[in-house]
Amino acid sequence: MKKLDEIMELMADEMADFKTSLEKLEALSKGLNEMSIPISTAAIDENLQSFLQKQEEANEVKNELLRDINDKLERASLIPNYILVLFGSILILLLSGLGYFIYSSKISEEEKFQIYRTISKSELESYQIFFSENPEIKEDYCNWLEQ
């Protein structure tokens, strides 16, 4: 019996909790029925306008960044200017060195040619002196050259 009393007591507590919950629910239902929700879209329009304005500002920022990137890409070059200057300087130095070596080669060749002329002139003079001193050898030499 004791258990039955406990069960009855628990059921009574549960019924009381259920009743209080039901009363709270009825009160909330009445409050909801009495509350009027305006059918106006002004709040939605206001939120939508502020969202669209923020979106437009974000798009402007993105467009400005894209314009800056585009300008930088248009001004960018494949080969940096300092490399072109360095390459040009090296090319000028190489051409100058090549010109100097060609010029010094020509000068050296002319000096060698002048030395050769001087030597051949002195040999010719020494031959003439020798042949003038020995005319019989000159005739033999001329005969030998003709053969």
JSON list of C-alpha atoms in Angstrom, two decimals:
[
{"chain": "A", "resi": 1, "resn": "MET", "atom": "CA", "xyz": [0.00, 0.00, 0.00]},
{"chain": "A", "resi": 2, "resn": "LYS", "atom": "CA", "xyz": [2.83, 2.20, 0.80]},
{"chain": "A", "resi": 3, "resn": "LYS", "atom": "CA", "xyz": [3.97, 2.04, -2.79]},
{"chain": "A", "resi": 4, "resn": "LEU", "atom": "CA", "xyz": [0.54, 2.85, -4.06]},
{"chain": "A", "resi": 5, "resn": "ASP", "atom": "CA", "xyz": [0.49, 5.93, -1.82]},
{"chain": "A", "resi": 6, "resn": "GLU", "atom": "CA", "xyz": [3.87, 7.00, -3.16]},
{"chain": "A", "resi": 7, "resn": "ILE", "atom": "CA", "xyz": [2.71, 6.50, -6.73]},
{"chain": "A", "resi": 8, "resn": "MET", "atom": "CA", "xyz": [-0.45, 8.49, -6.06]},
{"chain": "A", "resi": 9, "resn": "GLU", "atom": "CA", "xyz": [1.57, 11.26, -4.47]},
{"chain": "A", "resi": 10, "resn": "LEU", "atom": "CA", "xyz": [3.93, 11.36, -7.44]},
{"chain": "A", "resi": 11, "resn": "MET", "atom": "CA", "xyz": [0.99, 11.46, -9.81]},
{"chain": "A", "resi": 12, "resn": "ALA", "atom": "CA", "xyz": [-0.53, 14.33, -7.87]},
{"chain": "A", "resi": 13, "resn": "ASP", "atom": "CA", "xyz": [2.77, 16.23, -8.10]},
{"chain": "A", "resi": 14, "resn": "GLU", "atom": "CA", "xyz": [2.97, 15.52, -11.80]},
{"chain": "A", "resi": 15, "resn": "MET", "atom": "CA", "xyz": [-0.61, 16.66, -12.32]},
{"chain": "A", "resi": 16, "resn": "ALA", "atom": "CA", "xyz": [0.12, 19.89, -10.45]},
{"chain": "A", "resi": 17, "resn": "ASP", "atom": "CA", "xyz": [3.24, 20.50, -12.59]},
{"chain": "A", "resi": 18, "resn": "PHE", "atom": "CA", "xyz": [1.23, 19.71, -15.70]},
{"chain": "A", "resi": 19, "resn": "LYS", "atom": "CA", "xyz": [-1.48, 22.16, -14.63]},
{"chain": "A", "resi": 20, "resn": "THR", "atom": "CA", "xyz": [1.02, 24.96, -14.00]},
{"chain": "A", "resi": 21, "resn": "SER", "atom": "CA", "xyz": [2.68, 24.28, -17.34]},
{"chain": "A", "resi": 22, "resn": "LEU", "atom": "CA", "xyz": [-0.69, 24.32, -19.03]},
{"chain": "A", "resi": 23, "resn": "GLU", "atom": "CA", "xyz": [-1.54, 27.67, -17.41]},
{"chain": "A", "resi": 24, "resn": "LYS", "atom": "CA", "xyz": [1.80, 29.13, -18.57]},
{"chain": "A", "resi": 25, "resn": "LEU", "atom": "CA", "xyz": [1.15, 27.88, -22.06]},
{"chain": "A", "resi": 26, "resn": "GLU", "atom": "CA", "xyz": [-2.34, 29.43, -22.07]},
{"chain": "A", "resi": 27, "resn": "ALA", "atom": "CA", "xyz": [-0.90, 32.73, -20.88]},
{"chain": "A", "resi": 28, "resn": "LEU", "atom": "CA", "xyz": [1.69, 32.70, -23.64]},
{"chain": "A", "resi": 29, "resn": "SER", "atom": "CA", "xyz": [-0.96, 31.77, -26.21]},
{"chain": "A", "resi": 30, "resn": "LYS", "atom": "CA", "xyz": [-3.15, 34.69, -25.08]},
{"chain": "A", "resi": 31, "resn": "GLY", "atom": "CA", "xyz": [-0.16, 37.04, -25.28]},
{"chain": "A", "resi": 32, "resn": "LEU", "atom": "CA", "xyz": [0.61, 35.83, -28.75]},
{"chain": "A", "resi": 33, "resn": "ASN", "atom": "CA", "xyz": [-2.98, 36.23, -29.89]},
{"chain": "A", "resi": 34, "resn": "GLU", "atom": "CA", "xyz": [-3.12, 39.74, -28.48]},
{"chain": "A", "resi": 35, "resn": "MET", "atom": "CA", "xyz": [0.20, 40.75, -30.02]},
{"chain": "A", "resi": 36, "resn": "SER", "atom": "CA", "xyz": [-0.19, 42.34, -33.40]},
{"chain": "A", "resi": 37, "resn": "ILE", "atom": "CA", "xyz": [2.46, 41.85, -36.01]},
{"chain": "A", "resi": 38, "resn": "PRO", "atom": "CA", "xyz": [2.50, 44.65, -38.52]},
{"chain": "A", "resi": 39, "resn": "ILE", "atom": "CA", "xyz": [2.37, 43.57, -42.11]},
{"chain": "A", "resi": 40, "resn": "SER", "atom": "CA", "xyz": [4.60, 46.48, -43.05]},
{"chain": "A", "resi": 41, "resn": "THR", "atom": "CA", "xyz": [7.87, 45.75, -44.87]},
{"chain": "A", "resi": 42, "resn": "ALA", "atom": "CA", "xyz": [9.57, 48.94, -43.73]},
{"chain": "A", "resi": 43, "resn": "ALA", "atom": "CA", "xyz": [11.91, 47.13, -41.34]},
{"chain": "A", "resi": 44, "resn": "ILE", "atom": "CA", "xyz": [12.86, 44.63, -44.03]},
{"chain": "A", "resi": 45, "resn": "ASP", "atom": "CA", "xyz": [13.35, 47.44, -46.56]},
{"chain": "A", "resi": 46, "resn": "GLU", "atom": "CA", "xyz": [15.53, 49.37, -44.12]},
{"chain": "A", "resi": 47, "resn": "ASN", "atom": "CA", "xyz": [17.69, 46.32, -43.41]},
{"chain": "A", "resi": 48, "resn": "LEU", "atom": "CA", "xyz": [17.86, 45.49, -47.09]},
{"chain": "A", "resi": 49, "resn": "GLN", "atom": "CA", "xyz": [18.88, 49.06, -48.00]},
{"chain": "A", "resi": 50, "resn": "SER", "atom": "CA", "xyz": [21.65, 49.11, -45.38]},
{"chain": "A", "resi": 51, "resn": "PHE", "atom": "CA", "xyz": [22.85, 45.68, -46.59]},
{"chain": "A", "resi": 52, "resn": "LEU", "atom": "CA", "xyz": [22.82, 46.83, -50.22]},
{"chain": "A", "resi": 53, "resn": "GLN", "atom": "CA", "xyz": [24.73, 50.00, -49.32]},
{"chain": "A", "resi": 54, "resn": "LYS", "atom": "CA", "xyz": [27.38, 47.98, -47.47]},
{"chain": "A", "resi": 55, "resn": "GLN", "atom": "CA", "xyz": [27.57, 45.62, -50.43]},
{"chain": "A", "resi": 56, "resn": "GLU", "atom": "CA", "xyz": [28.01, 48.57, -52.81]},
{"chain": "A", "resi": 57, "resn": "GLU", "atom": "CA", "xyz": [30.83, 49.99, -50.66]},
{"chain": "A", "resi": 58, "resn": "ALA", "atom": "CA", "xyz": [32.53, 46.59, -50.59]},
{"chain": "A", "resi": 59, "resn": "ASN", "atom": "CA", "xyz": [32.22, 46.37, -54.38]},
{"chain": "A", "resi": 60, "resn": "GLU", "atom": "CA", "xyz": [33.78, 49.84, -54.74]},
{"chain": "A", "resi": 61, "resn": "VAL", "atom": "CA", "xyz": [36.72, 48.80, -52.57]},
{"chain": "A", "resi": 62, "resn": "LYS", "atom": "CA", "xyz": [37.16, 45.62, -54.63]},
{"chain": "A", "resi": 63, "resn": "ASN", "atom": "CA", "xyz": [36.95, 47.58, -57.88]},
{"chain": "A", "resi": 64, "resn": "GLU", "atom": "CA", "xyz": [39.56, 50.06, -56.65]},
{"chain": "A", "resi": 65, "resn": "LEU", "atom": "CA", "xyz": [41.90, 47.22, -55.68]},
{"chain": "A", "resi": 66, "resn": "LEU", "atom": "CA", "xyz": [41.39, 45.58, -59.07]},
{"chain": "A", "resi": 67, "resn": "ARG", "atom": "CA", "xyz": [42.12, 48.89, -60.85]},
{"chain": "A", "resi": 68, "resn": "ASP", "atom": "CA", "xyz": [45.32, 49.29, -58.83]},
{"chain": "A", "resi": 69, "resn": "ILE", "atom": "CA", "xyz": [46.38, 45.74, -59.66]},
{"chain": "A", "resi": 70, "resn": "ASN", "atom": "CA", "xyz": [45.55, 46.29, -63.33]},
{"chain": "A", "resi": 71, "resn": "ASP", "atom": "CA", "xyz": [47.60, 49.52, -63.42]},
{"chain": "A", "resi": 72, "resn": "LYS", "atom": "CA", "xyz": [50.55, 47.76, -61.80]},
{"chain": "A", "resi": 73, "resn": "LEU", "atom": "CA", "xyz": [50.31, 44.92, -64.29]},
{"chain": "A", "resi": 74, "resn": "GLU", "atom": "CA", "xyz": [50.23, 47.35, -67.21]},
{"chain": "A", "resi": 75, "resn": "ARG", "atom": "CA", "xyz": [53.33, 49.13, -65.91]},
{"chain": "A", "resi": 76, "resn": "ALA", "atom": "CA", "xyz": [55.17, 45.89, -65.14]},
{"chain": "A", "resi": 77, "resn": "SER", "atom": "CA", "xyz": [57.77, 44.69, -67.60]},
{"chain": "A", "resi": 78, "resn": "LEU", "atom": "CA", "xyz": [59.08, 41.23, -68.27]},
{"chain": "A", "resi": 79, "resn": "ILE", "atom": "CA", "xyz": [62.72, 42.29, -67.88]},
{"chain": "A", "resi": 80, "resn": "PRO", "atom": "CA", "xyz": [63.55, 44.83, -65.16]},
{"chain": "A", "resi": 81, "resn": "ASN", "atom": "CA", "xyz": [65.18, 48.09, -66.25]},
{"chain": "A", "resi": 82, "resn": "TYR", "atom": "CA", "xyz": [68.34, 47.54, -64.23]},
{"chain": "A", "resi": 83, "resn": "ILE", "atom": "CA", "xyz": [69.02, 44.30, -66.12]},
{"chain": "A", "resi": 84, "resn": "LEU", "atom": "CA", "xyz": [68.61, 46.12, -69.44]},
{"chain": "A", "resi": 85, "resn": "VAL", "atom": "CA", "xyz": [71.03, 48.84, -68.28]},
{"chain": "A", "resi": 86, "resn": "LEU", "atom": "CA", "xyz": [73.50, 46.23, -67.07]},
{"chain": "A", "resi": 87, "resn": "PHE", "atom": "CA", "xyz": [73.25, 44.30, -70.34]},
{"chain": "A", "resi": 88, "resn": "GLY", "atom": "CA", "xyz": [73.70, 47.51, -72.37]},
{"chain": "A", "resi": 89, "resn": "SER", "atom": "CA", "xyz": [76.74, 48.52, -70.31]},
{"chain": "A", "resi": 90, "resn": "ILE", "atom": "CA", "xyz": [78.35, 45.11, -70.75]},
{"chain": "A", "resi": 91, "resn": "LEU", "atom": "CA", "xyz": [77.63, 45.21, -74.48]},
{"chain": "A", "resi": 92, "resn": "ILE", "atom": "CA", "xyz": [79.23, 48.66, -74.79]},
{"chain": "A", "resi": 93, "resn": "LEU", "atom": "CA", "xyz": [82.29, 47.48, -72.85]},
{"chain": "A", "resi": 94, "resn": "LEU", "atom": "CA", "xyz": [82.62, 44.39, -75.05]},
{"chain": "A", "resi": 95, "resn": "LEU", "atom": "CA", "xyz": [82.30, 46.42, -78.25]},
{"chain": "A", "resi": 96, "resn": "SER", "atom": "CA", "xyz": [84.83, 48.95, -76.96]},
{"chain": "A", "resi": 97, "resn": "GLY", "atom": "CA", "xyz": [87.28, 46.15, -76.08]},
{"chain": "A", "resi": 98, "resn": "LEU", "atom": "CA", "xyz": [86.76, 44.50, -79.46]},
{"chain": "A", "resi": 99, "resn": "GLY", "atom": "CA", "xyz": [87.34, 47.82, -81.24]},
{"chain": "A", "resi": 100, "resn": "TYR", "atom": "CA", "xyz": [90.49, 48.45, -79.21]},
{"chain": "A", "resi": 101, "resn": "PHE", "atom": "CA", "xyz": [91.89, 45.00, -80.02]},
{"chain": "A", "resi": 102, "resn": "ILE", "atom": "CA", "xyz": [91.13, 45.40, -83.73]},
{"chain": "A", "resi": 103, "resn": "TYR", "atom": "CA", "xyz": [92.76, 48.85, -83.74]},
{"chain": "A", "resi": 104, "resn": "SER", "atom": "CA", "xyz": [95.85, 47.61, -81.86]},
{"chain": "A", "resi": 105, "resn": "SER", "atom": "CA", "xyz": [96.07, 44.66, -84.26]},
{"chain": "A", "resi": 106, "resn": "LYS", "atom": "CA", "xyz": [96.03, 47.02, -87.26]},
{"chain": "A", "resi": 107, "resn": "ILE", "atom": "CA", "xyz": [98.67, 49.26, -85.66]},
{"chain": "A", "resi": 108, "resn": "SER", "atom": "CA", "xyz": [100.83, 46.23, -84.86]},
{"chain": "A", "resi": 109, "resn": "GLU", "atom": "CA", "xyz": [100.42, 44.94, -88.42]},
{"chain": "A", "resi": 110, "resn": "GLU", "atom": "CA", "xyz": [101.44, 48.33, -89.85]},
{"chain": "A", "resi": 111, "resn": "GLU", "atom": "CA", "xyz": [104.49, 48.43, -87.56]},
{"chain": "A", "resi": 112, "resn": "LYS", "atom": "CA", "xyz": [105.47, 44.92, -88.66]},
{"chain": "A", "resi": 113, "resn": "PHE", "atom": "CA", "xyz": [105.00, 45.93, -92.28]},
{"chain": "A", "resi": 114, "resn": "GLN", "atom": "CA", "xyz": [107.19, 49.02, -91.76]},
{"chain": "A", "resi": 115, "resn": "ILE", "atom": "CA", "xyz": [109.87, 46.86, -90.11]},
{"chain": "A", "resi": 116, "resn": "TYR", "atom": "CA", "xyz": [109.65, 44.41, -93.03]},
{"chain": "A", "resi": 117, "resn": "ARG", "atom": "CA", "xyz": [110.05, 47.30, -95.53]},
{"chain": "A", "resi": 118, "resn": "THR", "atom": "CA", "xyz": [113.00, 48.64, -93.64]},
{"chain": "A", "resi": 119, "resn": "ILE", "atom": "CA", "xyz": [114.65, 45.23, -93.52]},
{"chain": "A", "resi": 120, "resn": "SER", "atom": "CA", "xyz": [113.96, 44.50, -97.19]},
{"chain": "A", "resi": 121, "resn": "LYS", "atom": "CA", "xyz": [115.23, 47.98, -98.14]},
{"chain": "A", "resi": 122, "resn": "SER", "atom": "CA", "xyz": [118.41, 47.45, -96.15]},
{"chain": "A", "resi": 123, "resn": "GLU", "atom": "CA", "xyz": [118.83, 43.99, -97.71]},
{"chain": "A", "resi": 124, "resn": "LEU", "atom": "CA", "xyz": [118.33, 45.45, -101.18]},
{"chain": "A", "resi": 125, "resn": "GLU", "atom": "CA", "xyz": [120.86, 48.17, -100.47]},
{"chain": "A", "resi": 126, "resn": "SER", "atom": "CA", "xyz": [123.33, 45.63, -99.11]},
{"chain": "A", "resi": 127, "resn": "TYR", "atom": "CA", "xyz": [122.77, 43.47, -102.25]},
{"chain": "A", "resi": 128, "resn": "GLN", "atom": "CA", "xyz": [123.34, 46.48, -104.47]},
{"chain": "A", "resi": 129, "resn": "ILE", "atom": "CA", "xyz": [126.49, 47.39, -102.57]},
{"chain": "A", "resi": 130, "resn": "PHE", "atom": "CA", "xyz": [127.70, 43.82, -102.77]},
{"chain": "A", "resi": 131, "resn": "PHE", "atom": "CA", "xyz": [126.88, 43.55, -106.50]},
{"chain": "A", "resi": 132, "resn": "SER", "atom": "CA", "xyz": [128.47, 46.90, -107.23]},
{"chain": "A", "resi": 133, "resn": "GLU", "atom": "CA", "xyz": [131.64, 45.69, -105.57]},
{"chain": "A", "resi": 134, "resn": "ASN", "atom": "CA", "xyz": [131.49, 42.30, -107.34]},
{"chain": "A", "resi": 135, "resn": "PRO", "atom": "CA", "xyz": [129.97, 42.72, -110.82]},
{"chain": "A", "resi": 136, "resn": "GLU", "atom": "CA", "xyz": [130.93, 39.18, -111.98]},
{"chain": "A", "resi": 137, "resn": "ILE", "atom": "CA", "xyz": [128.87, 37.64, -109.20]},
{"chain": "A", "resi": 138, "resn": "LYS", "atom": "CA", "xyz": [125.94, 39.82, -110.25]},
{"chain": "A", "resi": 139, "resn": "GLU", "atom": "CA", "xyz": [125.97, 38.34, -113.74]},
{"chain": "A", "resi": 140, "resn": "ASP", "atom": "CA", "xyz": [126.10, 34.80, -112.37]},
{"chain": "A", "resi": 141, "resn": "TYR", "atom": "CA", "xyz": [123.26, 35.63, -110.01]},
{"chain": "A", "resi": 142, "resn": "CYS", "atom": "CA", "xyz": [121.13, 37.04, -112.83]},
{"chain": "A", "resi": 143, "resn": "ASN", "atom": "CA", "xyz": [121.77, 33.93, -114.93]},
{"chain": "A", "resi": 144, "resn": "TRP", "atom": "CA", "xyz": [120.86, 31.75, -112.05]},
{"chain": "A", "resi": 145, "resn": "LEU", "atom": "CA", "xyz": [117.57, 33.66, -111.52]},
{"chain": "A", "resi": 146, "resn": "GLU", "atom": "CA", "xyz": [116.64, 33.26, -115.19]},
{"chain": "A", "resi": 147, "resn": "GLN", "atom": "CA", "xyz": [117.05, 29.47, -115.03]}
]
